[in-house]
PDB file of C-alpha atoms and ligand atoms in Angstrom:
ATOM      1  CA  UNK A  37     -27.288  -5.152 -17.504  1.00 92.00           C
ATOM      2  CA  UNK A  38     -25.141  -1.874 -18.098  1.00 93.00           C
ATOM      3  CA  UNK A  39     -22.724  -0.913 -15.172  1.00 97.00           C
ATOM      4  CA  UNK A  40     -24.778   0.335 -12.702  1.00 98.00           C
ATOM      5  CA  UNK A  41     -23.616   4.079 -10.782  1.00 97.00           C
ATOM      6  CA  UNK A  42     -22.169   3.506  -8.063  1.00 98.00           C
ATOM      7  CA  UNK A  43     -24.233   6.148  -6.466  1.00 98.00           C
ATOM      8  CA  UNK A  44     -26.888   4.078  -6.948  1.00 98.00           C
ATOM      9  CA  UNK A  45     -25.878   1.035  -5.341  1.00 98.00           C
ATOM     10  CA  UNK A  46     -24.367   3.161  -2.225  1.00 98.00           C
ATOM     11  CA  UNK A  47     -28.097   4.422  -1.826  1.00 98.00           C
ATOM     12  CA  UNK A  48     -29.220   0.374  -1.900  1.00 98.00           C
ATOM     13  CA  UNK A  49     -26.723   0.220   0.339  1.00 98.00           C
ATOM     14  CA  UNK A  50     -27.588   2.119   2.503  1.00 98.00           C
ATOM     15  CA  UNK A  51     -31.015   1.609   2.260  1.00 97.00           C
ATOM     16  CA  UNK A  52     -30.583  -2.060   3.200  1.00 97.00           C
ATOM     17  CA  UNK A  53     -28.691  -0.851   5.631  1.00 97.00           C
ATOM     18  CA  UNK A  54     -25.783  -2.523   4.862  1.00 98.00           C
ATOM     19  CA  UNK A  55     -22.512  -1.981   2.718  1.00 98.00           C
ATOM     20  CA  UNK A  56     -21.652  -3.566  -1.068  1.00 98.00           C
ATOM     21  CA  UNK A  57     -18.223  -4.709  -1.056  1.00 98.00           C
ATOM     22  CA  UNK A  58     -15.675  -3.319  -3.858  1.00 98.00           C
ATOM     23  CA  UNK A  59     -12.624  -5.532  -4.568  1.00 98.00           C
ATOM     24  CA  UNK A  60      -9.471  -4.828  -6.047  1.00 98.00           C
ATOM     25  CA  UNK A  61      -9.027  -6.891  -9.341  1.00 98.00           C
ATOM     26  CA  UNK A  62      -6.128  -6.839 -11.535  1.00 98.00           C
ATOM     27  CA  UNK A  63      -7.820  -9.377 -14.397  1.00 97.00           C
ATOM     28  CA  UNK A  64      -9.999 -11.058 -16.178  1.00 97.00           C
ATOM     29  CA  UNK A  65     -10.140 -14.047 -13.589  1.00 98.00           C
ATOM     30  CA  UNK A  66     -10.531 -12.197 -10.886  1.00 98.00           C
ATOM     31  CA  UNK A  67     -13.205  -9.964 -12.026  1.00 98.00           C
ATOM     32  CA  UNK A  68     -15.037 -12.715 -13.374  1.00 98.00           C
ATOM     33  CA  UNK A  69     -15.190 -14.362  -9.916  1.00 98.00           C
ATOM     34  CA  UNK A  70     -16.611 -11.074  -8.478  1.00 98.00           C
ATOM     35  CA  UNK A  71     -18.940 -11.157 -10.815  1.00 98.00           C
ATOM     36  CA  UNK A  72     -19.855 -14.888 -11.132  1.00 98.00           C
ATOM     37  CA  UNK A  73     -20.574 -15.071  -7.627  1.00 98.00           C
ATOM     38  CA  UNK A  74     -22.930 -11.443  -6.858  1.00 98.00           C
ATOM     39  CA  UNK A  75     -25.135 -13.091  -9.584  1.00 98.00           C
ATOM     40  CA  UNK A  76     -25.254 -15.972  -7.866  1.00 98.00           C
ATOM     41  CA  UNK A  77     -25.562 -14.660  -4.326  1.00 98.00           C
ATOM     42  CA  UNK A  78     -27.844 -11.747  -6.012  1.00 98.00           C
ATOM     43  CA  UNK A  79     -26.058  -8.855  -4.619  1.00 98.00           C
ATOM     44  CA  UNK A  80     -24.761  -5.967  -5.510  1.00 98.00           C
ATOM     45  CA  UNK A  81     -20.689  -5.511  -5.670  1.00 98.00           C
ATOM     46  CA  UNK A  82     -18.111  -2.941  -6.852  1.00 98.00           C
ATOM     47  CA  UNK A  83     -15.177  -3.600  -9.032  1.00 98.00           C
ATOM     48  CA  UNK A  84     -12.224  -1.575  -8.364  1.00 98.00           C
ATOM     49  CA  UNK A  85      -8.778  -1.065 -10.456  1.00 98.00           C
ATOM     50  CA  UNK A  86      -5.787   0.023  -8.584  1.00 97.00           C
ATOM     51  CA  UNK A  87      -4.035   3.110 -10.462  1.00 95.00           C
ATOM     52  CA  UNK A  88      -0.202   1.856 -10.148  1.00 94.00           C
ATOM     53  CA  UNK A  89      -1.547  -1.986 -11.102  1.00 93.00           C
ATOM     54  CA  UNK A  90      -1.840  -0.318 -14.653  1.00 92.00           C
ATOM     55  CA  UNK A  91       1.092   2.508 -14.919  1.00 89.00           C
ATOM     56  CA  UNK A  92       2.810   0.759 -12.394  1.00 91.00           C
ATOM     57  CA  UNK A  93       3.100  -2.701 -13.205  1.00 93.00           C
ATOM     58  CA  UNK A  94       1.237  -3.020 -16.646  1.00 93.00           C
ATOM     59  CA  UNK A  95      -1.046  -5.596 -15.177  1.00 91.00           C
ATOM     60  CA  UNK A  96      -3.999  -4.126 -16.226  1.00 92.00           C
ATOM     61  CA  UNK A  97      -5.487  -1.648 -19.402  1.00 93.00           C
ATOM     62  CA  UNK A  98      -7.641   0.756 -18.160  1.00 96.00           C
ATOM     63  CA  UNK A  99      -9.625   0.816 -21.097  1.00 96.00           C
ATOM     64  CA  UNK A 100      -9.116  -3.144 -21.873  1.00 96.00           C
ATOM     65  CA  UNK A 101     -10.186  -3.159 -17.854  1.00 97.00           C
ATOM     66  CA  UNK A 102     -13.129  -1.014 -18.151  1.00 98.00           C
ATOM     67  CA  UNK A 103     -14.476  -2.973 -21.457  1.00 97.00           C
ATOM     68  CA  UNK A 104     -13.995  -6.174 -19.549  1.00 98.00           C
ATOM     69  CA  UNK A 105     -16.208  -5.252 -16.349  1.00 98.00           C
ATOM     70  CA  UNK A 106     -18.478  -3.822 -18.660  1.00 98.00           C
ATOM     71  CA  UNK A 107     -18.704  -6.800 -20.711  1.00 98.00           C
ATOM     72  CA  UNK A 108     -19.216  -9.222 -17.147  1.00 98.00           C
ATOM     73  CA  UNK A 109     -21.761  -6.517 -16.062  1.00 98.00           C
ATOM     74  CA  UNK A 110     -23.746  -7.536 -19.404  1.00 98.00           C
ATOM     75  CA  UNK A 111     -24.114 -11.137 -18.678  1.00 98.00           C
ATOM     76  CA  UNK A 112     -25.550 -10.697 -15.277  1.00 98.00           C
ATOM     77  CA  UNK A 113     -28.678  -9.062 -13.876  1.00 98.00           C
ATOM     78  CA  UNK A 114     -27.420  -7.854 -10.449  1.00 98.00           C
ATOM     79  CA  UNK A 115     -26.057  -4.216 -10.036  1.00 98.00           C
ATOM     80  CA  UNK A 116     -22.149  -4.069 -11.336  1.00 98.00           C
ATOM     81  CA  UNK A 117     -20.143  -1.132 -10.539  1.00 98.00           C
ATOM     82  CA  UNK A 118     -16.663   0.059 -12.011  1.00 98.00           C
ATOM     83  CA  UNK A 119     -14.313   2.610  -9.439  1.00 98.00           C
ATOM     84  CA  UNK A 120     -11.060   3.953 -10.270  1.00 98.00           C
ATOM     85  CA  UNK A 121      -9.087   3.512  -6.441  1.00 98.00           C
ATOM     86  CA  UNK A 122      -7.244   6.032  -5.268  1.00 98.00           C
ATOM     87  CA  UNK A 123      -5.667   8.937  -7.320  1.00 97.00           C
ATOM     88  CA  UNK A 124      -4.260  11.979  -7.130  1.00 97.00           C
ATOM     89  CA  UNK A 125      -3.798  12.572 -10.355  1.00 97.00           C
ATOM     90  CA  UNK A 126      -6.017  14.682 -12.079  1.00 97.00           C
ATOM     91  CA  UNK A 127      -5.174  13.531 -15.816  1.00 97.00           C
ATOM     92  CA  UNK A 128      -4.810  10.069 -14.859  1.00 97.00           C
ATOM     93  CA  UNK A 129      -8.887  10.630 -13.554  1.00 98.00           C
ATOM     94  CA  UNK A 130      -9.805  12.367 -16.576  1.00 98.00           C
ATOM     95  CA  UNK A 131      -8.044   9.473 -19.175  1.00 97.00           C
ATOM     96  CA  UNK A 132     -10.142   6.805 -16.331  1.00 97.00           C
ATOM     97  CA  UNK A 133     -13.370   8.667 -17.144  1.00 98.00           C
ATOM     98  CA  UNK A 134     -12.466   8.962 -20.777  1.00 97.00           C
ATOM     99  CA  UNK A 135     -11.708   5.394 -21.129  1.00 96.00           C
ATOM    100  CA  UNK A 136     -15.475   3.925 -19.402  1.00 95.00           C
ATOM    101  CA  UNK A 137     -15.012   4.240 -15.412  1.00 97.00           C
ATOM    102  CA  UNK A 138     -18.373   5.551 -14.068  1.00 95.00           C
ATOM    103  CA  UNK A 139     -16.809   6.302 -10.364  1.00 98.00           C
ATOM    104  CA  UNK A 140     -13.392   7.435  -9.532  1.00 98.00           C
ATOM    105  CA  UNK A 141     -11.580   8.580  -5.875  1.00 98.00           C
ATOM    106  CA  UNK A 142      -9.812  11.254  -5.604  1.00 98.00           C
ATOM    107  CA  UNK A 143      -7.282  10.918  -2.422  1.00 98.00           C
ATOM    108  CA  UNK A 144      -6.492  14.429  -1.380  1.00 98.00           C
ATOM    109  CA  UNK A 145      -6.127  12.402   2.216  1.00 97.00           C
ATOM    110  CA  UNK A 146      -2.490  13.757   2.410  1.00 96.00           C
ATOM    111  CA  UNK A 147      -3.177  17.248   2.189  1.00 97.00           C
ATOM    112  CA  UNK A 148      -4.244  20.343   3.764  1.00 97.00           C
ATOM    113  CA  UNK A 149      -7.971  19.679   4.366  1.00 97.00           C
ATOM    114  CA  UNK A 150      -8.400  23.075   2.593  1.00 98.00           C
ATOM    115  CA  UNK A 151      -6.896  21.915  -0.204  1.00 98.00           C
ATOM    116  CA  UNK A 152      -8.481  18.624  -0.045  1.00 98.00           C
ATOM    117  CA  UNK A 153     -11.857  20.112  -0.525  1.00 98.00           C
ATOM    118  CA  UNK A 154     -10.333  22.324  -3.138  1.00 98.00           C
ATOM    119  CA  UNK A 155      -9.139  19.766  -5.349  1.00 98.00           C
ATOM    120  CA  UNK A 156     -12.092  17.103  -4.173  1.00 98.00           C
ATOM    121  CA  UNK A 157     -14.523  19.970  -5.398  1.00 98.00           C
ATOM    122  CA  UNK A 158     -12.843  20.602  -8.849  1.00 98.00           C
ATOM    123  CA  UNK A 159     -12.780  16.845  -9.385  1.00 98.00           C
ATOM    124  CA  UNK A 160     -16.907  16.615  -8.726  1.00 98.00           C
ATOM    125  CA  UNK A 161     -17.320  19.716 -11.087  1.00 98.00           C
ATOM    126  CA  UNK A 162     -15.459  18.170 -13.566  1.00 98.00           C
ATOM    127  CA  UNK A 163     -16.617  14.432 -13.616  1.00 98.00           C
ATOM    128  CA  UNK A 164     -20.358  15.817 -12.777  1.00 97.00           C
ATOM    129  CA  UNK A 165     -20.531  16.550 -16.678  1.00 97.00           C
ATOM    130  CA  UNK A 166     -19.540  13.007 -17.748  1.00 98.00           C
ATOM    131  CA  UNK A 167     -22.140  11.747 -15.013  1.00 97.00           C
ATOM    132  CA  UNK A 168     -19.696   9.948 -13.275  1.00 98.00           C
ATOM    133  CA  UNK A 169     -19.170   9.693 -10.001  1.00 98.00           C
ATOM    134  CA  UNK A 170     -16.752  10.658  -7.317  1.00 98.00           C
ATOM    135  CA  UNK A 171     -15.291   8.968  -3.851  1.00 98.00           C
ATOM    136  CA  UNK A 172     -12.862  11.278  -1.753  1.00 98.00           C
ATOM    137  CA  UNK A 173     -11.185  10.827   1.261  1.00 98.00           C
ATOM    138  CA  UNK A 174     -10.618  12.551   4.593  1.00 97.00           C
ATOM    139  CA  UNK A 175      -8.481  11.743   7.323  1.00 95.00           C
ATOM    140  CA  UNK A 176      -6.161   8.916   6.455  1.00 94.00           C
ATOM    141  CA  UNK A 177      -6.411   5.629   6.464  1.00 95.00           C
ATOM    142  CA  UNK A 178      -2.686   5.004   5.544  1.00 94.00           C
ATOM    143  CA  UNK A 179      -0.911   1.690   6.017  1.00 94.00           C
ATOM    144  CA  UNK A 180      -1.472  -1.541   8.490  1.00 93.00           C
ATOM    145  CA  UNK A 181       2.877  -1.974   8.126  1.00 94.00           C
ATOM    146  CA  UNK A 182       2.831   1.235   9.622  1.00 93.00           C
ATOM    147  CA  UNK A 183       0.684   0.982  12.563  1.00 92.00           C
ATOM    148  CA  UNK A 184      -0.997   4.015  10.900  1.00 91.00           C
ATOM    149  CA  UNK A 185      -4.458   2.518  12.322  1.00 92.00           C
ATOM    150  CA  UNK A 186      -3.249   3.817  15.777  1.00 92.00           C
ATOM    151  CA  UNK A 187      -2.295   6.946  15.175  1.00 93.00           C
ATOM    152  CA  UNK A 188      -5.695   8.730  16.181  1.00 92.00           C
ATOM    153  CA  UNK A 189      -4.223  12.175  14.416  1.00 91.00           C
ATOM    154  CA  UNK A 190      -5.203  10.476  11.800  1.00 94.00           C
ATOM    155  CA  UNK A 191      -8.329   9.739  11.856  1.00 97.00           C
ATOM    156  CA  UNK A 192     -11.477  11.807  10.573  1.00 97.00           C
ATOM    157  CA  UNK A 193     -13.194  14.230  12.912  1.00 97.00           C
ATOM    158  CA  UNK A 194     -17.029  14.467  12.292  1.00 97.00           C
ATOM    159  CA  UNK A 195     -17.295  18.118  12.016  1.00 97.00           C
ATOM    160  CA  UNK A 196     -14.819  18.581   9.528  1.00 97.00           C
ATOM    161  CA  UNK A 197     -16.507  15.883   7.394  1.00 98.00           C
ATOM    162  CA  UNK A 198     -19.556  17.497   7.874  1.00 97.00           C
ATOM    163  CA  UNK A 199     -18.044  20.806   6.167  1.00 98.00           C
ATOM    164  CA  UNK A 200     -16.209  18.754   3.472  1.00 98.00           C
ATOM    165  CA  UNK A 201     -19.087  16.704   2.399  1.00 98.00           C
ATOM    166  CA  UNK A 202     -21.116  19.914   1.936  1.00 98.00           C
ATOM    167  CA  UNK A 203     -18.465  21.620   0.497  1.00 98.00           C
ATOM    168  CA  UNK A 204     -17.391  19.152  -1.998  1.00 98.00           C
ATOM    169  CA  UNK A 205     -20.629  17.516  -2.909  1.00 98.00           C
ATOM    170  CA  UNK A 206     -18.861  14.273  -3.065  1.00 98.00           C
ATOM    171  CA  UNK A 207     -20.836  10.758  -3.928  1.00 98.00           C
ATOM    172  CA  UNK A 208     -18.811   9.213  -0.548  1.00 98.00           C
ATOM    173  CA  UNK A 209     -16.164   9.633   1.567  1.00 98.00           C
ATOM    174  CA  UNK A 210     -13.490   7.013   2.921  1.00 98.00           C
ATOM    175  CA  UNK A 211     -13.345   7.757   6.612  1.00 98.00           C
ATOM    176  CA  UNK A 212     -10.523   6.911   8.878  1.00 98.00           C
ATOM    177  CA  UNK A 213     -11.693   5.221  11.503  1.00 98.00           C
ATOM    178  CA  UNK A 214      -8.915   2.564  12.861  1.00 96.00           C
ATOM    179  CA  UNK A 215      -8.386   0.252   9.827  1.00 96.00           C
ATOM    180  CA  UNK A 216      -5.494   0.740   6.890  1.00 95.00           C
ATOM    181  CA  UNK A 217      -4.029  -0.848   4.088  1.00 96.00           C
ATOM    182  CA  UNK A 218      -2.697  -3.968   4.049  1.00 96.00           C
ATOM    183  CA  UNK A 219      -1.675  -6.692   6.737  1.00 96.00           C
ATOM    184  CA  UNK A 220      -2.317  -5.992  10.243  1.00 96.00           C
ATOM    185  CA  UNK A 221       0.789  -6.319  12.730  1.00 95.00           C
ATOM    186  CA  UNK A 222      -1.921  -6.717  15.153  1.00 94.00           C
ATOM    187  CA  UNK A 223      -6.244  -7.205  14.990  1.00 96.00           C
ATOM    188  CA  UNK A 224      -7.596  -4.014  14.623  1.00 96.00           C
ATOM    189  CA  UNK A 225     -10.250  -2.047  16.198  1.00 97.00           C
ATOM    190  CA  UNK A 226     -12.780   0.795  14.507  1.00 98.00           C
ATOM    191  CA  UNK A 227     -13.974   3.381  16.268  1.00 98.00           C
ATOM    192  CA  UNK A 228     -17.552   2.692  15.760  1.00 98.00           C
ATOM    193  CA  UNK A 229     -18.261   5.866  17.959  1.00 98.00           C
ATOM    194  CA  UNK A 230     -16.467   8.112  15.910  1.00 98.00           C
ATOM    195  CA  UNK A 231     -18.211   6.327  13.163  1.00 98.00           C
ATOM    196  CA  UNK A 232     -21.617   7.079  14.547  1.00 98.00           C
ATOM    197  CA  UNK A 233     -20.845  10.627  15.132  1.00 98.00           C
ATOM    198  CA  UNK A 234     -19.866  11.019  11.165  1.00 98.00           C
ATOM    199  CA  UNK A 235     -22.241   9.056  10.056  1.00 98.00           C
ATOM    200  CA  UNK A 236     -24.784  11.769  12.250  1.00 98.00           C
ATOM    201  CA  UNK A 237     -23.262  14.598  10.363  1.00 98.00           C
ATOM    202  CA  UNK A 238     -23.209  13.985   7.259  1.00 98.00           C
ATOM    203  CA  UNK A 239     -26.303  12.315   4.757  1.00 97.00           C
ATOM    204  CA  UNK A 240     -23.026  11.283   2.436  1.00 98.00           C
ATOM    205  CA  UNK A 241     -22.695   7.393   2.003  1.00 98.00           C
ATOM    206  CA  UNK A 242     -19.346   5.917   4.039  1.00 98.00           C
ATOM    207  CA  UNK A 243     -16.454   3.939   3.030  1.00 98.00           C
ATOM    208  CA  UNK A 244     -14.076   1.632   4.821  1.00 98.00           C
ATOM    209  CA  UNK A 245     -11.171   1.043   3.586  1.00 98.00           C
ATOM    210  CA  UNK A 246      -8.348  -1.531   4.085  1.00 97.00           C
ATOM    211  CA  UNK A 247     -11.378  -4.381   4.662  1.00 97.00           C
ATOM    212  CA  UNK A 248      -8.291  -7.145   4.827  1.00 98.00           C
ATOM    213  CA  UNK A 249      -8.356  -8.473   8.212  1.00 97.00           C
ATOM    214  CA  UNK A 250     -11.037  -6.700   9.843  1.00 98.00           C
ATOM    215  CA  UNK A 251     -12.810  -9.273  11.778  1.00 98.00           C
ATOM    216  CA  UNK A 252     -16.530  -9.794  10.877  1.00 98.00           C
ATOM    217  CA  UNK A 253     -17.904  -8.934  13.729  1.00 98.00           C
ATOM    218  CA  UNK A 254     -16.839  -5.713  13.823  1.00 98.00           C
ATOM    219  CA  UNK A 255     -17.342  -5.476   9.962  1.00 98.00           C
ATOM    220  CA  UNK A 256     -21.152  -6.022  10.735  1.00 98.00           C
ATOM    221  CA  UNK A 257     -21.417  -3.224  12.805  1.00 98.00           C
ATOM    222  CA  UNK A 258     -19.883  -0.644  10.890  1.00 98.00           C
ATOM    223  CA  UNK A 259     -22.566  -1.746   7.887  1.00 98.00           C
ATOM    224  CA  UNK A 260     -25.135  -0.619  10.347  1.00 98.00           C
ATOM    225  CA  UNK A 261     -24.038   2.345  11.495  1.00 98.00           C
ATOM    226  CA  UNK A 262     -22.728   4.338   7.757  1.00 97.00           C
ATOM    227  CA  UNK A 263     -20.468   2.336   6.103  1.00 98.00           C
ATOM    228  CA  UNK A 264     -22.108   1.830   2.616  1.00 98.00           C
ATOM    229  CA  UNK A 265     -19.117   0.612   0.354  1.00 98.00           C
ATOM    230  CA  UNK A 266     -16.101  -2.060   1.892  1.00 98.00           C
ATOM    231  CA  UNK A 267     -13.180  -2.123  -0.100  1.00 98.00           C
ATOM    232  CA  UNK A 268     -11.021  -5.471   0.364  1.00 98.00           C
ATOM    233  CA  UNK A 269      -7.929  -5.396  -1.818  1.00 98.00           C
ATOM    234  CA  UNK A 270      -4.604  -7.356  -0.331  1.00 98.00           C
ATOM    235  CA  UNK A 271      -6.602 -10.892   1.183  1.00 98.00           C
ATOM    236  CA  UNK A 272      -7.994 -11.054  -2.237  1.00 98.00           C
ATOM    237  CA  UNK A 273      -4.603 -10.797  -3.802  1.00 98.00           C
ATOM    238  CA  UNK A 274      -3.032 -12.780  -1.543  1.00 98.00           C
ATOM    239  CA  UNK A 275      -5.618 -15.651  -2.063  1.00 98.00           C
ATOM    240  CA  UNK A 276      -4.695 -15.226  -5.952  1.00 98.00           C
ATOM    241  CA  UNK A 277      -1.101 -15.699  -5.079  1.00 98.00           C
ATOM    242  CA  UNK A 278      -1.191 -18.663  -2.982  1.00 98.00           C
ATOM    243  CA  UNK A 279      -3.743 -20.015  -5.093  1.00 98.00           C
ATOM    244  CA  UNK A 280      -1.148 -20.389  -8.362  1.00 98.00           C
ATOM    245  CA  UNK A 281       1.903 -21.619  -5.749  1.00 98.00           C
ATOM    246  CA  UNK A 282      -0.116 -23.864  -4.945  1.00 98.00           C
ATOM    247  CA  UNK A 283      -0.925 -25.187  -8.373  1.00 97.00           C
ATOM    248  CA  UNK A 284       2.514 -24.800  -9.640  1.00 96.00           C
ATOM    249  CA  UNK A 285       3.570 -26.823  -6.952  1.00 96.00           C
ATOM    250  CA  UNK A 286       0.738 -29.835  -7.544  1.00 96.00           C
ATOM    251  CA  UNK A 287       2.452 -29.697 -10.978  1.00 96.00           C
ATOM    252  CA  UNK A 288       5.934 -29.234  -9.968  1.00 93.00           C
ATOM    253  CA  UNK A 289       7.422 -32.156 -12.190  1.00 96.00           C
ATOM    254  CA  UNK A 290       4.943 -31.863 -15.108  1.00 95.00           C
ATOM    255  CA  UNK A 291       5.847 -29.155 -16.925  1.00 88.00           C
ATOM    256  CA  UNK A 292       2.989 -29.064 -19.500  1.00 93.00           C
ATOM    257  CA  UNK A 293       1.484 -25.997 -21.101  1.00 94.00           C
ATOM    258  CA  UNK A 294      -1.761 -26.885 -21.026  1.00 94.00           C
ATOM    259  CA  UNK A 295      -1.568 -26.566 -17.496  1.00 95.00           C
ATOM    260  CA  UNK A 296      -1.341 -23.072 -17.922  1.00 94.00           C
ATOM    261  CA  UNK A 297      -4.850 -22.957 -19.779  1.00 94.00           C
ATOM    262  CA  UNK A 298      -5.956 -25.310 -17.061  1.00 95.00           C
ATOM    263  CA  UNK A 299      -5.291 -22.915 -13.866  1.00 97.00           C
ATOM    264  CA  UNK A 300      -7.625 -20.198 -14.880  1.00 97.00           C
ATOM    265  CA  UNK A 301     -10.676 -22.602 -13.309  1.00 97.00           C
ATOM    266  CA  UNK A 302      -8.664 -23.676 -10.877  1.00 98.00           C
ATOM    267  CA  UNK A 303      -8.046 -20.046  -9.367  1.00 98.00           C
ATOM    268  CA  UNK A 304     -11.472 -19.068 -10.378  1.00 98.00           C
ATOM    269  CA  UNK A 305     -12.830 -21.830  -8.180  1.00 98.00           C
ATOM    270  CA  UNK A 306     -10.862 -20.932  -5.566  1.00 98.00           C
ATOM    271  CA  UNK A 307     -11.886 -16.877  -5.136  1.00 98.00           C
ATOM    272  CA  UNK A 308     -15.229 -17.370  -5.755  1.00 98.00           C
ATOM    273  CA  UNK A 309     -15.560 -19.749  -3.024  1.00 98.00           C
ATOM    274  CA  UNK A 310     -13.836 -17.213  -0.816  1.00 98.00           C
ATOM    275  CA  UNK A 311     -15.894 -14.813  -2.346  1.00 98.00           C
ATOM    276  CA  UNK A 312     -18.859 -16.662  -1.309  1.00 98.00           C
ATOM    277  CA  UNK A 313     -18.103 -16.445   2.366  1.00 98.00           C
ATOM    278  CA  UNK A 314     -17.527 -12.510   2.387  1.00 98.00           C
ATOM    279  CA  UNK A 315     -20.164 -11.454   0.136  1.00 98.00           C
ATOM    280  CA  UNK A 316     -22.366 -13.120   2.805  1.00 97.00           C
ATOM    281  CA  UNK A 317     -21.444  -9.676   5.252  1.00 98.00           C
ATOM    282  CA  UNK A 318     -23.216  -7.451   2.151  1.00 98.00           C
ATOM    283  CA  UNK A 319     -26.631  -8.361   3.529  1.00 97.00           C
ATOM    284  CA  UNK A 320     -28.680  -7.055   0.303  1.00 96.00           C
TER     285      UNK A 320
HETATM  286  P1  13P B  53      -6.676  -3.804   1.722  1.00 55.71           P
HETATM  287  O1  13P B  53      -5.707  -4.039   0.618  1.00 55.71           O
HETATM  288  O2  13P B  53      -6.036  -3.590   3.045  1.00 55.71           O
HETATM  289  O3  13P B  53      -7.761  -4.845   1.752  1.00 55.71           O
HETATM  290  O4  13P B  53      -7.411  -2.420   1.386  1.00 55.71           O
HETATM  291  C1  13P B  53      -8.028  -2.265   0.144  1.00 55.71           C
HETATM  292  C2  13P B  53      -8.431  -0.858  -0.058  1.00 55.71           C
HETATM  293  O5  13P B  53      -8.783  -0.152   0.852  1.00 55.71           O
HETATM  294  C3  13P B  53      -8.394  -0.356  -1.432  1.00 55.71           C
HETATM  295  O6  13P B  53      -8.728   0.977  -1.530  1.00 55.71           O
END
């Protein structure tokens, strides 16, 4: 089918009770897995392009990106959706929008809450019109190298969501709740209170992000009590990574080009069977 809104999957999300998981992908072999293996489980899932993975690094084309989820979304008959991560930049939203993405974020997390819901609002008005939809962020989630998960001045206080969810009229909102980006120096642990109380005062779909090294358990909880979308980003990267040392090494001494054609499968096999195991928390 056509890329699904991701509107609409947050409210099957959160219907079910439960979250879809949106991963980071910077290619074709990755989103394939994603997509290879929500048809196959039947679930819903998210596919997300990192902003500096394109201007950045020139791994991916945001519209050669957006073509190929849209194409993968085609083949399959489960609900695909396609999110711009985090930006701050409003032209670099606009040229996303222009060039196919049906969701964006815009992370305003670093300033003023005034001007968050400022600039969070204009971004809704604006991508309203091309019925696409938009993910914001309050508090900040910030980064696991940094211990920023600790830092409780951080983290999003309900009644201020409350105001910026009905001020903005955003499709979701990342909270900050005790998880960040990146590795972990140590296991962390959300504040599923805090998450209730949000979660009471606002109707707005939840997101979680920095889903690398959460453990499950407490991953299963926070899909019952708001979280709707769970973005994992640096496991799934890392996986990729090891995944071709690992084959270059097997082949160390070979030196053969058509082991470059060959390793495509051979990664693909290996994220979708990881894939397998944590699309099992999306309980669709
Ligand atoms: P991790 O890279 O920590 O999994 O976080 C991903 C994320 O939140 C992307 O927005």
């Amino acid at each position: 089918m056509a890329l699904e809104r991701v509107s609409k999957i947050l409210k099957m999300a959160d219907e079910a009770k439960t979250s879809v998981i949106a991963f980071n992908c910077i290619n074709y072999d990755m989103a394939y897995s994603v997509v290879t293996v929500a048809e196959e489980l039947q679930k819903p899932v998210i596919i997300m392009l990192y902003p500096e993975h394109n201007y950045g690094f020139n791994n991916a084309d945001v519209r050669g990106f957006a073509e190929t989820v849209k194409s993968l979304a085609s083949r399959v008959k489960v609900p695909v959706g396609l999110h711009l991560d985090h930006s701050s930049d409003f032209d670099y939203i606009m040229k996303a929008i222009r060039e196919g993405f049906t969701s964006v974020m815009f992370d305003g997390s670093m300033l003023p809450v005034e001007e968050n819901i400022r600039l969070s609002k204009k971004v809704v008005e604006v991508a309203r019109n091309f019925d696409v939809d938009v993910e914001a962020e309050l508090g900040r989630v910030g980064f696991a190298k940094d211990s920023d998960e600790d830092n409780l001045d951080l983290y999003t206080k309900p009644e201020v969501a409350a105001e910026f969810c009905r001020e903005t009229g955003v499709t979701s909102v990342a909270v900050a709740i005790g998880s960040a980006h990146g590795v972990y120096l140590e296991t962390p642990k959300l504040d599923i209170e805090r998450l209730e109380e949000i979660n009471r005062a606002t109707e707005t779909p939840l997101v979680l992000h920095g889903g690398s090294g959460i453990p499950n358990d407490q991953l299963e909880v926070a899909f019952t009590k708001g979280i709707n979308k769970f973005n994992v980003g640096t496991e799934f990267f890392q996986l990729y990574y090891d995944t071709v040392f690992e084959y270059m090494k097997a082949h160390e001494s070979e030196r053969n080009v058509n082991l470059l054609f060959d390793m495509s499968k051979y990664v693909q096999d290996k994220l979708m069977a990881y894939l397998r195991e944590k699309m099992k928390l999306s309980k669709f």
